[in-house]
Amino acid sequence: MKDLFVDLTPEQYENFAIVGTSIWNSYLKDRILEEMMNINSGKNKLLDVGMGTGHILFDLLDFPEFDNYHLNGIDLDFRMVDFCNEKIKKHSVQSRITVYKGSASALPFQHNMFSLIYGRSVIHHWSNPQKGLQEICRVLDKGGIAIIHEPLSDADEDAIKLFNKEREKCGISNMSTEEKYTLDGIQSLLFSCQMKDVEYHVQKGTGIGALGCEILLKKKV
């Protein structure tokens, strides 16, 4: 199985990410802020796994909760990384954001490096989802948390229709469910990772989150 790339130019993806997925991005950002109070790590480093063009990283710059954080992102698509680096230079935020080209299954970071890790709609893009989750847990600091919002193949039908409607507005075809997991599949995947030092909780979303599920990982101190 190969990594699944987004079949869009960075410019197209940026428009889709900001306009077409804005309500789902806001939902993830709200959950990140809610869970920050549960972080017991002083590393103050954040990682966006599968960042795309870095749209959420730039949004987080406006939140005072991240004033003392260094924001990091990684994506396997060099086009997205180059596009994001141009934005970083344009907005002169090199001291706040650093992005990397790399795979989730081989993150180029030391153990216990990040207090907070997040991703949205990423697991089904990975060629080795088990290794990707294990890598996230490896680089997550003790007392840190990771949040992943992942669409499901058995998601609420109305939620899928809403998402496809937003995609259509951006000139993007309907979401495929073929490569995505069921809720039970996500549970089985996490169980197979055998993460002894990490607690995990999977919850199917409701409301705007009914498109998928939330995976919440907490690394033991």
C-alpha atoms as an extended CHARMM CRD file, in Angstrom:
* protein
*
       221  EXT
         1         1  MET       CA              0.0000000000        0.0000000000        0.0000000000  PROA      1               0.0000000000
         2         2  LYS       CA              1.2890000000        3.4590000000       -0.9530000000  PROA      2               0.0000000000
         3         3  ASP       CA              0.7950000000        6.7920000000        0.7670000000  PROA      3               0.0000000000
         4         4  LEU       CA             -2.2880000000        8.5210000000       -0.5910000000  PROA      4               0.0000000000
         5         5  PHE       CA             -1.5140000000       12.0040000000       -1.8980000000  PROA      5               0.0000000000
         6         6  VAL       CA             -4.0480000000       14.7830000000       -2.3490000000  PROA      6               0.0000000000
         7         7  ASP       CA             -4.8300000000       15.1710000000       -6.0440000000  PROA      7               0.0000000000
         8         8  LEU       CA             -4.8620000000       18.9630000000       -5.8540000000  PROA      8               0.0000000000
         9         9  THR       CA             -2.3450000000       21.7320000000       -6.3640000000  PROA      9               0.0000000000
        10        10  PRO       CA             -1.2990000000       23.5730000000       -3.1780000000  PROA      10              0.0000000000
        11        11  GLU       CA             -3.3680000000       26.5650000000       -4.3160000000  PROA      11              0.0000000000
        12        12  GLN       CA             -6.4550000000       24.4070000000       -4.8000000000  PROA      12              0.0000000000
        13        13  TYR       CA             -5.8700000000       22.6270000000       -1.5120000000  PROA      13              0.0000000000
        14        14  GLU       CA             -5.4080000000       25.9120000000        0.3520000000  PROA      14              0.0000000000
        15        15  ASN       CA             -8.7430000000       27.2000000000       -0.9320000000  PROA      15              0.0000000000
        16        16  PHE       CA            -10.4980000000       23.9360000000       -0.1090000000  PROA      16              0.0000000000
        17        17  ALA       CA             -8.9190000000       23.7180000000        3.3490000000  PROA      17              0.0000000000
        18        18  ILE       CA             -9.7950000000       27.2810000000        4.2990000000  PROA      18              0.0000000000
        19        19  VAL       CA            -13.2100000000       27.5680000000        2.6430000000  PROA      19              0.0000000000
        20        20  GLY       CA            -14.5260000000       24.0340000000        2.2060000000  PROA      20              0.0000000000
        21        21  THR       CA            -13.3960000000       22.5540000000        5.5240000000  PROA      21              0.0000000000
        22        22  SER       CA            -13.5100000000       25.6560000000        7.7440000000  PROA      22              0.0000000000
        23        23  ILE       CA            -16.2280000000       24.3460000000       10.0590000000  PROA      23              0.0000000000
        24        24  TRP       CA            -14.3670000000       21.0710000000       10.6260000000  PROA      24              0.0000000000
        25        25  ASN       CA            -11.1200000000       22.9780000000       11.1890000000  PROA      25              0.0000000000
        26        26  SER       CA            -12.8600000000       25.1450000000       13.7810000000  PROA      26              0.0000000000
        27        27  TYR       CA            -14.2020000000       22.0370000000       15.4900000000  PROA      27              0.0000000000
        28        28  LEU       CA            -10.6940000000       20.5870000000       15.7590000000  PROA      28              0.0000000000
        29        29  LYS       CA             -9.2460000000       23.8660000000       17.0390000000  PROA      29              0.0000000000
        30        30  ASP       CA            -11.9540000000       24.0650000000       19.7060000000  PROA      30              0.0000000000
        31        31  ARG       CA            -11.1420000000       20.5520000000       20.8540000000  PROA      31              0.0000000000
        32        32  ILE       CA             -7.4270000000       21.3330000000       20.9530000000  PROA      32              0.0000000000
        33        33  LEU       CA             -8.0650000000       24.3230000000       23.1980000000  PROA      33              0.0000000000
        34        34  GLU       CA            -10.3400000000       22.2650000000       25.4400000000  PROA      34              0.0000000000
        35        35  GLU       CA             -7.7340000000       19.5480000000       25.9150000000  PROA      35              0.0000000000
        36        36  MET       CA             -4.7690000000       21.8900000000       26.4460000000  PROA      36              0.0000000000
        37        37  MET       CA             -5.6000000000       22.1830000000       30.1470000000  PROA      37              0.0000000000
        38        38  ASN       CA             -4.9170000000       18.4510000000       30.4580000000  PROA      38              0.0000000000
        39        39  ILE       CA             -1.3620000000       18.7010000000       29.1110000000  PROA      39              0.0000000000
        40        40  ASN       CA              1.3000000000       17.9710000000       31.7180000000  PROA      40              0.0000000000
        41        41  SER       CA              4.3630000000       18.6320000000       29.5960000000  PROA      41              0.0000000000
        42        42  GLY       CA              6.5950000000       21.6840000000       29.5300000000  PROA      42              0.0000000000
        43        43  LYS       CA              8.0540000000       21.1480000000       26.0660000000  PROA      43              0.0000000000
        44        44  ASN       CA              5.7170000000       23.7810000000       24.5290000000  PROA      44              0.0000000000
        45        45  LYS       CA              6.1270000000       22.3230000000       21.0670000000  PROA      45              0.0000000000
        46        46  LEU       CA              3.2580000000       21.4540000000       18.7640000000  PROA      46              0.0000000000
        47        47  LEU       CA              3.1910000000       19.2070000000       15.6940000000  PROA      47              0.0000000000
        48        48  ASP       CA              0.6310000000       19.2050000000       12.8800000000  PROA      48              0.0000000000
        49        49  VAL       CA              0.8840000000       15.7940000000       11.1810000000  PROA      49              0.0000000000
        50        50  GLY       CA             -0.2240000000       15.9290000000        7.5540000000  PROA      50              0.0000000000
        51        51  MET       CA             -0.3980000000       19.7170000000        7.6610000000  PROA      51              0.0000000000
        52        52  GLY       CA             -1.1710000000       20.2540000000        3.9690000000  PROA      52              0.0000000000
        53        53  THR       CA             -0.4770000000       23.9350000000        3.3250000000  PROA      53              0.0000000000
        54        54  GLY       CA             -0.2880000000       24.7110000000        7.0510000000  PROA      54              0.0000000000
        55        55  HSD       CA             -3.6370000000       26.5100000000        7.2520000000  PROA      55              0.0000000000
        56        56  ILE       CA             -4.3570000000       25.4220000000       10.8350000000  PROA      56              0.0000000000
        57        57  LEU       CA             -0.8510000000       26.3310000000       11.9900000000  PROA      57              0.0000000000
        58        58  PHE       CA             -1.3930000000       29.8840000000       10.7950000000  PROA      58              0.0000000000
        59        59  ASP       CA             -4.7800000000       30.0250000000       12.5030000000  PROA      59              0.0000000000
        60        60  LEU       CA             -3.2310000000       28.9760000000       15.8170000000  PROA      60              0.0000000000
        61        61  LEU       CA             -0.8460000000       31.9510000000       15.7150000000  PROA      61              0.0000000000
        62        62  ASP       CA             -3.8280000000       34.1170000000       16.6540000000  PROA      62              0.0000000000
        63        63  PHE       CA             -4.5610000000       32.1880000000       19.8620000000  PROA      63              0.0000000000
        64        64  PRO       CA             -2.8000000000       33.5240000000       22.9940000000  PROA      64              0.0000000000
        65        65  GLU       CA             -2.7060000000       29.9670000000       24.3650000000  PROA      65              0.0000000000
        66        66  PHE       CA              0.0660000000       29.2800000000       21.8480000000  PROA      66              0.0000000000
        67        67  ASP       CA              2.1600000000       32.3980000000       22.4530000000  PROA      67              0.0000000000
        68        68  ASN       CA              4.8320000000       30.3020000000       24.1950000000  PROA      68              0.0000000000
        69        69  TYR       CA              4.6460000000       27.4050000000       21.7520000000  PROA      69              0.0000000000
        70        70  HSD       CA              6.7640000000       26.7110000000       18.7150000000  PROA      70              0.0000000000
        71        71  LEU       CA              4.4990000000       25.3980000000       15.9640000000  PROA      71              0.0000000000
        72        72  ASN       CA              5.7430000000       22.6040000000       13.7100000000  PROA      72              0.0000000000
        73        73  GLY       CA              4.2150000000       20.8640000000       10.7310000000  PROA      73              0.0000000000
        74        74  ILE       CA              5.0850000000       17.9270000000        8.5260000000  PROA      74              0.0000000000
        75        75  ASP       CA              3.7440000000       16.6300000000        5.2180000000  PROA      75              0.0000000000
        76        76  LEU       CA              4.9460000000       14.0410000000        2.7230000000  PROA      76              0.0000000000
        77        77  ASP       CA              4.0700000000       16.2170000000       -0.2880000000  PROA      77              0.0000000000
        78        78  PHE       CA              6.9810000000       18.5580000000       -1.0310000000  PROA      78              0.0000000000
        79        79  ARG       CA              4.6220000000       20.8850000000       -2.9390000000  PROA      79              0.0000000000
        80        80  MET       CA              2.6160000000       21.5380000000        0.2050000000  PROA      80              0.0000000000
        81        81  VAL       CA              5.7600000000       22.0530000000        2.2840000000  PROA      81              0.0000000000
        82        82  ASP       CA              7.2370000000       24.4950000000       -0.2480000000  PROA      82              0.0000000000
        83        83  PHE       CA              3.9500000000       26.3900000000       -0.4150000000  PROA      83              0.0000000000
        84        84  CYS       CA              3.8110000000       26.6360000000        3.3800000000  PROA      84              0.0000000000
        85        85  ASN       CA              7.4210000000       27.8060000000        3.5820000000  PROA      85              0.0000000000
        86        86  GLU       CA              6.5990000000       30.6180000000        1.1560000000  PROA      86              0.0000000000
        87        87  LYS       CA              3.7210000000       31.6650000000        3.4320000000  PROA      87              0.0000000000
        88        88  ILE       CA              6.0310000000       31.5740000000        6.4430000000  PROA      88              0.0000000000
        89        89  LYS       CA              8.4740000000       33.9010000000        4.6970000000  PROA      89              0.0000000000
        90        90  LYS       CA              5.7050000000       36.1610000000        3.4250000000  PROA      90              0.0000000000
        91        91  HSD       CA              4.3060000000       36.6540000000        6.9360000000  PROA      91              0.0000000000
        92        92  SER       CA              7.7580000000       36.7260000000        8.6020000000  PROA      92              0.0000000000
        93        93  VAL       CA              6.8780000000       34.0370000000       11.1400000000  PROA      93              0.0000000000
        94        94  GLN       CA             10.0460000000       31.9310000000       10.8030000000  PROA      94              0.0000000000
        95        95  SER       CA             10.5730000000       32.2080000000       14.5570000000  PROA      95              0.0000000000
        96        96  ARG       CA              7.1060000000       30.7430000000       15.2500000000  PROA      96              0.0000000000
        97        97  ILE       CA              6.5600000000       28.0500000000       12.5960000000  PROA      97              0.0000000000
        98        98  THR       CA              8.8660000000       25.3580000000       11.1950000000  PROA      98              0.0000000000
        99        99  VAL       CA              7.7230000000       22.8000000000        8.6280000000  PROA      99              0.0000000000
       100       100  TYR       CA              9.2760000000       19.5930000000        7.3460000000  PROA      100             0.0000000000
       101       101  LYS       CA              8.8800000000       17.1680000000        4.4730000000  PROA      101             0.0000000000
       102       102  GLY       CA              8.5360000000       13.6750000000        5.8660000000  PROA      102             0.0000000000
       103       103  SER       CA              6.4240000000       10.5940000000        6.4310000000  PROA      103             0.0000000000
       104       104  ALA       CA              4.2160000000        9.9170000000        9.4390000000  PROA      104             0.0000000000
       105       105  SER       CA              5.6500000000        6.4030000000        9.5400000000  PROA      105             0.0000000000
       106       106  ALA       CA              9.1970000000        7.7450000000       10.0450000000  PROA      106             0.0000000000
       107       107  LEU       CA              8.9180000000       11.0880000000       11.8260000000  PROA      107             0.0000000000
       108       108  PRO       CA             12.3120000000       12.8900000000       11.8180000000  PROA      108             0.0000000000
       109       109  PHE       CA             12.0970000000       13.8680000000       15.4730000000  PROA      109             0.0000000000
       110       110  GLN       CA             13.5350000000       12.7250000000       18.7880000000  PROA      110             0.0000000000
       111       111  HSD       CA             11.5180000000       10.8130000000       21.3710000000  PROA      111             0.0000000000
       112       112  ASN       CA              9.2040000000       12.7930000000       23.6900000000  PROA      112             0.0000000000
       113       113  MET       CA              9.6010000000       16.0270000000       21.7150000000  PROA      113             0.0000000000
       114       114  PHE       CA              6.0770000000       17.4860000000       21.4800000000  PROA      114             0.0000000000
       115       115  SER       CA              3.5430000000       18.5090000000       24.1170000000  PROA      115             0.0000000000
       116       116  LEU       CA              0.7210000000       18.5360000000       21.5940000000  PROA      116             0.0000000000
       117       117  ILE       CA              0.1820000000       16.7190000000       18.3030000000  PROA      117             0.0000000000
       118       118  TYR       CA             -2.8590000000       16.9020000000       16.0650000000  PROA      118             0.0000000000
       119       119  GLY       CA             -4.0500000000       15.8200000000       12.6530000000  PROA      119             0.0000000000
       120       120  ARG       CA             -7.2570000000       15.9990000000       10.6640000000  PROA      120             0.0000000000
       121       121  SER       CA             -8.2260000000       13.4680000000        8.0040000000  PROA      121             0.0000000000
       122       122  VAL       CA             -4.7850000000       11.8660000000        7.8590000000  PROA      122             0.0000000000
       123       123  ILE       CA             -4.7930000000        8.1860000000        8.8330000000  PROA      123             0.0000000000
       124       124  HSD       CA             -6.3630000000        6.9430000000        5.6050000000  PROA      124             0.0000000000
       125       125  HSD       CA             -3.5750000000        8.6960000000        3.6820000000  PROA      125             0.0000000000
       126       126  TRP       CA             -0.8150000000        6.6630000000        5.3660000000  PROA      126             0.0000000000
       127       127  SER       CA              0.7140000000        3.5730000000        3.7540000000  PROA      127             0.0000000000
       128       128  ASN       CA              1.4030000000        2.1660000000        7.2290000000  PROA      128             0.0000000000
       129       129  PRO       CA             -1.2380000000        3.5070000000        9.6500000000  PROA      129             0.0000000000
       130       130  GLN       CA             -0.0510000000        1.3500000000       12.5470000000  PROA      130             0.0000000000
       131       131  LYS       CA              3.4920000000        2.6900000000       12.2610000000  PROA      131             0.0000000000
       132       132  GLY       CA              2.1860000000        6.2460000000       11.8650000000  PROA      132             0.0000000000
       133       133  LEU       CA              0.2870000000        6.0500000000       15.1430000000  PROA      133             0.0000000000
       134       134  GLN       CA              3.2530000000        4.4460000000       16.8750000000  PROA      134             0.0000000000
       135       135  GLU       CA              5.4990000000        7.2440000000       15.6250000000  PROA      135             0.0000000000
       136       136  ILE       CA              3.1030000000        9.8840000000       16.9350000000  PROA      136             0.0000000000
       137       137  CYS       CA              3.2150000000        8.2130000000       20.3370000000  PROA      137             0.0000000000
       138       138  ARG       CA              7.0180000000        7.9970000000       20.2040000000  PROA      138             0.0000000000
       139       139  VAL       CA              7.5410000000       11.7250000000       19.6200000000  PROA      139             0.0000000000
       140       140  LEU       CA              4.7370000000       12.7470000000       22.0190000000  PROA      140             0.0000000000
       141       141  ASP       CA              6.1540000000       13.9190000000       25.3420000000  PROA      141             0.0000000000
       142       142  LYS       CA              5.2060000000       12.3300000000       28.6510000000  PROA      142             0.0000000000
       143       143  GLY       CA              2.1260000000       14.1800000000       29.8540000000  PROA      143             0.0000000000
       144       144  GLY       CA              1.3700000000       15.3050000000       26.3110000000  PROA      144             0.0000000000
       145       145  ILE       CA             -1.7360000000       14.7130000000       24.2180000000  PROA      145             0.0000000000
       146       146  ALA       CA             -2.5110000000       13.9900000000       20.5830000000  PROA      146             0.0000000000
       147       147  ILE       CA             -5.8390000000       14.5700000000       18.8590000000  PROA      147             0.0000000000
       148       148  ILE       CA             -6.7760000000       13.1410000000       15.4760000000  PROA      148             0.0000000000
       149       149  HSD       CA            -10.0880000000       13.7470000000       13.7420000000  PROA      149             0.0000000000
       150       150  GLU       CA            -10.5930000000       11.0600000000       11.1250000000  PROA      150             0.0000000000
       151       151  PRO       CA            -13.5040000000       10.6410000000        8.6570000000  PROA      151             0.0000000000
       152       152  LEU       CA            -15.1440000000        7.2150000000        8.6690000000  PROA      152             0.0000000000
       153       153  SER       CA            -16.5350000000        4.9940000000        5.9520000000  PROA      153             0.0000000000
       154       154  ASP       CA            -19.5800000000        4.3860000000        8.1670000000  PROA      154             0.0000000000
       155       155  ALA       CA            -20.0880000000        8.0530000000        9.0830000000  PROA      155             0.0000000000
       156       156  ASP       CA            -23.5100000000        9.6320000000        9.4380000000  PROA      156             0.0000000000
       157       157  GLU       CA            -25.0560000000        9.9570000000        5.9480000000  PROA      157             0.0000000000
       158       158  ASP       CA            -26.2240000000       13.5290000000        6.5240000000  PROA      158             0.0000000000
       159       159  ALA       CA            -22.7190000000       14.5090000000        7.6370000000  PROA      159             0.0000000000
       160       160  ILE       CA            -21.2350000000       13.0350000000        4.4570000000  PROA      160             0.0000000000
       161       161  LYS       CA            -23.8080000000       14.9070000000        2.3540000000  PROA      161             0.0000000000
       162       162  LEU       CA            -22.9100000000       18.1870000000        4.0710000000  PROA      162             0.0000000000
       163       163  PHE       CA            -19.2000000000       17.5790000000        3.5130000000  PROA      163             0.0000000000
       164       164  ASN       CA            -19.7450000000       16.7310000000       -0.1410000000  PROA      164             0.0000000000
       165       165  LYS       CA            -21.8280000000       19.8770000000       -0.5520000000  PROA      165             0.0000000000
       166       166  GLU       CA            -18.9090000000       21.9700000000        0.7200000000  PROA      166             0.0000000000
       167       167  ARG       CA            -16.5250000000       20.0910000000       -1.5590000000  PROA      167             0.0000000000
       168       168  GLU       CA            -18.7740000000       20.7780000000       -4.5500000000  PROA      168             0.0000000000
       169       169  LYS       CA            -18.6650000000       24.5230000000       -3.8000000000  PROA      169             0.0000000000
       170       170  CYS       CA            -14.8720000000       24.3340000000       -4.1720000000  PROA      170             0.0000000000
       171       171  GLY       CA            -15.0270000000       22.2940000000       -7.3740000000  PROA      171             0.0000000000
       172       172  ILE       CA            -13.9120000000       19.0840000000       -5.6240000000  PROA      172             0.0000000000
       173       173  SER       CA            -15.4650000000       15.6630000000       -6.2210000000  PROA      173             0.0000000000
       174       174  ASN       CA            -17.3390000000       13.7760000000       -3.5050000000  PROA      174             0.0000000000
       175       175  MET       CA            -15.4420000000       12.2020000000       -0.6440000000  PROA      175             0.0000000000
       176       176  SER       CA            -14.4780000000        8.5950000000       -1.2430000000  PROA      176             0.0000000000
       177       177  THR       CA            -15.1700000000        6.1520000000        1.5800000000  PROA      177             0.0000000000
       178       178  GLU       CA            -13.3240000000        3.2060000000        0.0400000000  PROA      178             0.0000000000
       179       179  GLU       CA             -9.9620000000        3.8120000000        1.7370000000  PROA      179             0.0000000000
       180       180  LYS       CA            -11.3890000000        4.9730000000        5.0550000000  PROA      180             0.0000000000
       181       181  TYR       CA            -11.8920000000        2.9630000000        8.2270000000  PROA      181             0.0000000000
       182       182  THR       CA            -15.0390000000        2.0560000000       10.1070000000  PROA      182             0.0000000000
       183       183  LEU       CA            -15.1970000000        2.9720000000       13.7810000000  PROA      183             0.0000000000
       184       184  ASP       CA            -14.4770000000       -0.6570000000       14.6830000000  PROA      184             0.0000000000
       185       185  GLY       CA            -11.5570000000       -0.6080000000       12.2720000000  PROA      185             0.0000000000
       186       186  ILE       CA            -10.0440000000        2.4000000000       14.0360000000  PROA      186             0.0000000000
       187       187  GLN       CA            -10.4430000000        0.6600000000       17.3840000000  PROA      187             0.0000000000
       188       188  SER       CA             -8.7350000000       -2.4630000000       16.0550000000  PROA      188             0.0000000000
       189       189  LEU       CA             -5.9260000000       -0.4020000000       14.5420000000  PROA      189             0.0000000000
       190       190  LEU       CA             -5.1880000000        1.3250000000       17.8400000000  PROA      190             0.0000000000
       191       191  PHE       CA             -5.3050000000       -1.9640000000       19.7370000000  PROA      191             0.0000000000
       192       192  SER       CA             -2.7900000000       -3.4730000000       17.3080000000  PROA      192             0.0000000000
       193       193  CYS       CA             -0.3010000000       -0.6700000000       18.0290000000  PROA      193             0.0000000000
       194       194  GLN       CA              0.3220000000       -2.0440000000       21.5510000000  PROA      194             0.0000000000
       195       195  MET       CA              1.1100000000        1.3790000000       23.0320000000  PROA      195             0.0000000000
       196       196  LYS       CA              1.7800000000        0.4850000000       26.6640000000  PROA      196             0.0000000000
       197       197  ASP       CA              2.6980000000        4.0110000000       27.7650000000  PROA      197             0.0000000000
       198       198  VAL       CA             -0.2430000000        5.6810000000       26.0110000000  PROA      198             0.0000000000
       199       199  GLU       CA             -3.9070000000        5.7890000000       26.9480000000  PROA      199             0.0000000000
       200       200  TYR       CA             -6.2980000000        6.1980000000       24.0400000000  PROA      200             0.0000000000
       201       201  HSD       CA             -9.9590000000        6.9270000000       23.6390000000  PROA      201             0.0000000000
       202       202  VAL       CA            -12.0020000000        6.7860000000       20.4350000000  PROA      202             0.0000000000
       203       203  GLN       CA            -15.3450000000        8.4920000000       20.1730000000  PROA      203             0.0000000000
       204       204  LYS       CA            -17.6590000000        8.7620000000       17.1930000000  PROA      204             0.0000000000
       205       205  GLY       CA            -18.4610000000       12.3890000000       16.5010000000  PROA      205             0.0000000000
       206       206  THR       CA            -21.8070000000       14.1060000000       16.8150000000  PROA      206             0.0000000000
       207       207  GLY       CA            -23.0880000000       17.3000000000       15.2670000000  PROA      207             0.0000000000
       208       208  ILE       CA            -20.4540000000       18.7180000000       12.9310000000  PROA      208             0.0000000000
       209       209  GLY       CA            -18.1490000000       15.9180000000       14.0670000000  PROA      209             0.0000000000
       210       210  ALA       CA            -20.4810000000       13.1950000000       12.7920000000  PROA      210             0.0000000000
       211       211  LEU       CA            -18.3290000000       12.9430000000        9.6720000000  PROA      211             0.0000000000
       212       212  GLY       CA            -15.9700000000       10.7140000000       11.6310000000  PROA      212             0.0000000000
       213       213  CYS       CA            -14.3880000000       10.0760000000       14.9980000000  PROA      213             0.0000000000
       214       214  GLU       CA            -11.9520000000       11.6180000000       17.4280000000  PROA      214             0.0000000000
       215       215  ILE       CA             -8.8780000000        9.7420000000       18.6030000000  PROA      215             0.0000000000
       216       216  LEU       CA             -7.4670000000       11.1590000000       21.8340000000  PROA      216             0.0000000000
       217       217  LEU       CA             -4.0500000000        9.9120000000       22.9420000000  PROA      217             0.0000000000
       218       218  LYS       CA             -2.4830000000       10.7160000000       26.3260000000  PROA      218             0.0000000000
       219       219  LYS       CA              1.0650000000        9.6990000000       27.1290000000  PROA      219             0.0000000000
       220       220  LYS       CA              1.5960000000        8.6500000000       30.7250000000  PROA      220             0.0000000000
       221       221  VAL       CA              3.9590000000       10.6930000000       32.8820000000  PROA      221             0.0000000000
